[in-house]
Amino acid sequence: MSHNKIKVAGQEPNSSGVITVGLDNLSSVNLGTPSSDQVLKYDGSEWVSGSAPSGTEAYILLGQGESANYSTSGATDITTNNTAIHLYDTAPLNTISGATLNEVTGVNDWYDDITLPAGNYQVTSQVRVEFSSSGYFSFAVLSSGNSQLTGKAVIGANASTVAEGVTTTVNSVMSLSSQTTVKLAIFNGTSGVDVGLPADPNYPVGQQGNTISEFSYLFIKKVS
């Protein structure tokens, strides 16, 4: 009959004129024998069945709860605005291509900044310090030139009087148009932080002990 002269992808119509075309009937598709959970993907010349590509997140985690006295961090200040908060990690995690974790000069396993490629990032961070009296401690992620890159967080008994509604955790999107060195740093001041005896060379950053190393971290996830 005349309707049998019409074909689509090599398939003829049935007696009702209906043409059924399977995916593997298309000339650009070579399915082989697909198995459970496989997907259709292009290999550069045709569409084939195969395993789905594994998703790998790109992130940095600095500060994993290890113990080290802050007096060994190379820091000499714990109260001045824009001062980097040093983070301790003997095995930091870094899967962001082109990113570099920068150790404090002359000090092993303490880090004061990170160099990141251009991109968009999700940043989460917490800091804990020792106080000698009721007060507050503000921090955020800044550029090496001290430009604010994330929202700030405030901790301490008087945190709410300093910035009502500000959380105790940095949780922000950060956009970098070019390669940038960033640091977790003191931002918008401190009060009541234990600075020890300034004249005592054994305590250049106060009586902080292991608190900062054990309870402070910086997590950066590259989203695009």
mmCIF file of N, CA and C in Angstrom, residues 112-158:
data_model
loop_
_atom_site.group_PDB
_atom_site.id
_atom_site.type_symbol
_atom_site.label_atom_id
_atom_site.label_comp_id
_atom_site.label_asym_id
_atom_site.label_seq_id
_atom_site.Cartn_x
_atom_site.Cartn_y
_atom_site.Cartn_z
ATOM 1 N N ASP A 112 47.469 31.764 57.455
ATOM 2 C CA ASP A 112 46.922 33.111 57.643
ATOM 3 C C ASP A 112 46.172 33.648 56.431
ATOM 4 N N ASP A 113 46.308 33.022 55.247
ATOM 5 C CA ASP A 113 45.493 33.444 54.109
ATOM 6 C C ASP A 113 45.440 32.356 53.046
ATOM 7 N N ILE A 114 44.572 32.574 52.053
ATOM 8 C CA ILE A 114 44.331 31.624 50.976
ATOM 9 C C ILE A 114 44.259 32.395 49.665
ATOM 10 N N THR A 115 44.897 31.888 48.634
ATOM 11 C CA THR A 115 44.804 32.488 47.307
ATOM 12 C C THR A 115 43.803 31.682 46.481
ATOM 13 N N LEU A 116 42.778 32.376 45.964
ATOM 14 C CA LEU A 116 41.689 31.727 45.235
ATOM 15 C C LEU A 116 41.620 32.233 43.799
ATOM 16 N N PRO A 117 41.255 31.359 42.853
ATOM 17 C CA PRO A 117 41.014 31.827 41.481
ATOM 18 C C PRO A 117 39.688 32.575 41.397
ATOM 19 N N ALA A 118 39.484 33.277 40.312
ATOM 20 C CA ALA A 118 38.210 33.971 40.097
ATOM 21 C C ALA A 118 37.066 32.962 40.137
ATOM 22 N N GLY A 119 35.918 33.393 40.651
ATOM 23 C CA GLY A 119 34.761 32.511 40.710
ATOM 24 C C GLY A 119 33.788 32.939 41.787
ATOM 25 N N ASN A 120 32.757 32.148 41.950
ATOM 26 C CA ASN A 120 31.754 32.384 42.985
ATOM 27 C C ASN A 120 31.872 31.293 44.044
ATOM 28 N N TYR A 121 31.796 31.698 45.300
ATOM 29 C CA TYR A 121 32.059 30.784 46.406
ATOM 30 C C TYR A 121 30.990 30.911 47.489
ATOM 31 N N GLN A 122 30.761 29.806 48.199
ATOM 32 C CA GLN A 122 29.973 29.810 49.419
ATOM 33 C C GLN A 122 30.951 29.679 50.577
ATOM 34 N N VAL A 123 30.870 30.599 51.531
ATOM 35 C CA VAL A 123 31.832 30.644 52.629
ATOM 36 C C VAL A 123 31.113 30.462 53.961
ATOM 37 N N THR A 124 31.631 29.556 54.788
ATOM 38 C CA THR A 124 31.118 29.346 56.134
ATOM 39 C C THR A 124 32.302 29.339 57.094
ATOM 40 N N SER A 125 32.167 30.040 58.214
ATOM 41 C CA SER A 125 33.279 30.098 59.164
ATOM 42 C C SER A 125 32.782 30.392 60.568
ATOM 43 N N GLN A 126 33.464 29.807 61.533
ATOM 44 C CA GLN A 126 33.248 30.113 62.940
ATOM 45 C C GLN A 126 34.587 30.362 63.609
ATOM 46 N N VAL A 127 34.560 31.206 64.632
ATOM 47 C CA VAL A 127 35.757 31.497 65.431
ATOM 48 C C VAL A 127 35.346 31.507 66.895
ATOM 49 N N ARG A 128 36.211 30.954 67.755
ATOM 50 C CA ARG A 128 36.000 31.076 69.189
ATOM 51 C C ARG A 128 37.283 31.609 69.814
ATOM 52 N N VAL A 129 37.153 32.562 70.724
ATOM 53 C CA VAL A 129 38.304 33.118 71.434
ATOM 54 C C VAL A 129 38.002 33.130 72.932
ATOM 55 N N GLU A 130 39.055 33.314 73.724
ATOM 56 C CA GLU A 130 38.909 33.443 75.174
ATOM 57 C C GLU A 130 38.721 34.915 75.535
ATOM 58 N N PHE A 131 37.759 35.185 76.425
ATOM 59 C CA PHE A 131 37.506 36.540 76.902
ATOM 60 C C PHE A 131 37.962 36.651 78.358
ATOM 61 N N SER A 132 38.432 37.821 78.706
ATOM 62 C CA SER A 132 38.786 38.087 80.102
ATOM 63 C C SER A 132 37.669 38.840 80.814
ATOM 64 N N SER A 133 36.717 39.363 80.046
ATOM 65 C CA SER A 133 35.547 40.050 80.596
ATOM 66 C C SER A 133 34.455 40.040 79.536
ATOM 67 N N SER A 134 33.253 40.470 79.907
ATOM 68 C CA SER A 134 32.164 40.512 78.929
ATOM 69 C C SER A 134 32.557 41.416 77.766
ATOM 70 N N GLY A 135 32.333 40.923 76.564
ATOM 71 C CA GLY A 135 32.717 41.720 75.401
ATOM 72 C C GLY A 135 32.225 41.074 74.124
ATOM 73 N N TYR A 136 32.938 41.328 73.038
ATOM 74 C CA TYR A 136 32.548 40.803 71.736
ATOM 75 C C TYR A 136 33.772 40.654 70.854
ATOM 76 N N PHE A 137 33.613 39.882 69.791
ATOM 77 C CA PHE A 137 34.690 39.653 68.823
ATOM 78 C C PHE A 137 34.042 39.536 67.450
ATOM 79 N N SER A 138 34.370 40.445 66.541
ATOM 80 C CA SER A 138 33.772 40.479 65.196
ATOM 81 C C SER A 138 34.773 39.972 64.164
ATOM 82 N N PHE A 139 34.269 39.233 63.174
ATOM 83 C CA PHE A 139 35.183 38.718 62.151
ATOM 84 C C PHE A 139 34.443 38.539 60.831
ATOM 85 N N ALA A 140 35.210 38.500 59.743
ATOM 86 C CA ALA A 140 34.685 38.316 58.384
ATOM 87 C C ALA A 140 35.840 37.884 57.498
ATOM 88 N N VAL A 141 35.540 37.538 56.268
ATOM 89 C CA VAL A 141 36.589 37.253 55.292
ATOM 90 C C VAL A 141 36.875 38.540 54.521
ATOM 91 N N LEU A 142 38.151 38.904 54.491
ATOM 92 C CA LEU A 142 38.603 40.121 53.825
ATOM 93 C C LEU A 142 39.618 39.765 52.743
ATOM 94 N N SER A 143 39.813 40.694 51.812
ATOM 95 C CA SER A 143 40.911 40.546 50.858
ATOM 96 C C SER A 143 42.210 40.919 51.556
ATOM 97 N N SER A 144 43.333 40.648 50.901
ATOM 98 C CA SER A 144 44.623 41.020 51.486
ATOM 99 C C SER A 144 44.741 42.533 51.629
ATOM 100 N N GLY A 145 43.931 43.272 50.846
ATOM 101 C CA GLY A 145 43.902 44.731 50.957
ATOM 102 C C GLY A 145 42.840 45.231 51.918
ATOM 103 N N ASN A 146 42.235 44.290 52.669
ATOM 104 C CA ASN A 146 41.266 44.586 53.738
ATOM 105 C C ASN A 146 39.886 45.016 53.249
ATOM 106 N N SER A 147 39.526 44.651 52.021
ATOM 107 C CA SER A 147 38.161 44.872 51.556
ATOM 108 C C SER A 147 37.277 43.735 52.078
ATOM 109 N N GLN A 148 36.088 44.078 52.557
ATOM 110 C CA GLN A 148 35.175 43.069 53.079
ATOM 111 C C GLN A 148 34.595 42.247 51.931
ATOM 112 N N LEU A 149 34.682 40.914 52.034
ATOM 113 C CA LEU A 149 34.208 40.026 50.978
ATOM 114 C C LEU A 149 33.000 39.196 51.384
ATOM 115 N N THR A 150 32.749 39.083 52.699
ATOM 116 C CA THR A 150 31.603 38.319 53.188
ATOM 117 C C THR A 150 30.884 39.124 54.265
ATOM 118 N N GLY A 151 29.712 38.623 54.658
ATOM 119 C CA GLY A 151 29.066 39.199 55.825
ATOM 120 C C GLY A 151 29.919 38.934 57.063
ATOM 121 N N LYS A 152 29.663 39.694 58.116
ATOM 122 C CA LYS A 152 30.447 39.503 59.330
ATOM 123 C C LYS A 152 29.671 38.682 60.348
ATOM 124 N N ALA A 153 30.396 38.158 61.322
ATOM 125 C CA ALA A 153 29.800 37.453 62.447
ATOM 126 C C ALA A 153 30.364 38.061 63.722
ATOM 127 N N VAL A 154 29.592 37.944 64.804
ATOM 128 C CA VAL A 154 30.016 38.499 66.091
ATOM 129 C C VAL A 154 29.747 37.465 67.180
ATOM 130 N N ILE A 155 30.738 37.242 68.044
ATOM 131 C CA ILE A 155 30.560 36.348 69.183
ATOM 132 C C ILE A 155 30.843 37.124 70.467
ATOM 133 N N GLY A 156 30.435 36.562 71.597
ATOM 134 C CA GLY A 156 30.687 37.193 72.885
ATOM 135 C C GLY A 156 29.408 37.586 73.586
ATOM 136 N N ALA A 157 29.513 37.824 74.891
ATOM 137 C CA ALA A 157 28.338 38.149 75.711
ATOM 138 C C ALA A 157 27.656 39.428 75.268
ATOM 139 N N ASN A 158 28.414 40.359 74.695
ATOM 140 C CA ASN A 158 27.851 41.645 74.281
ATOM 141 C C ASN A 158 27.643 41.735 72.770
#
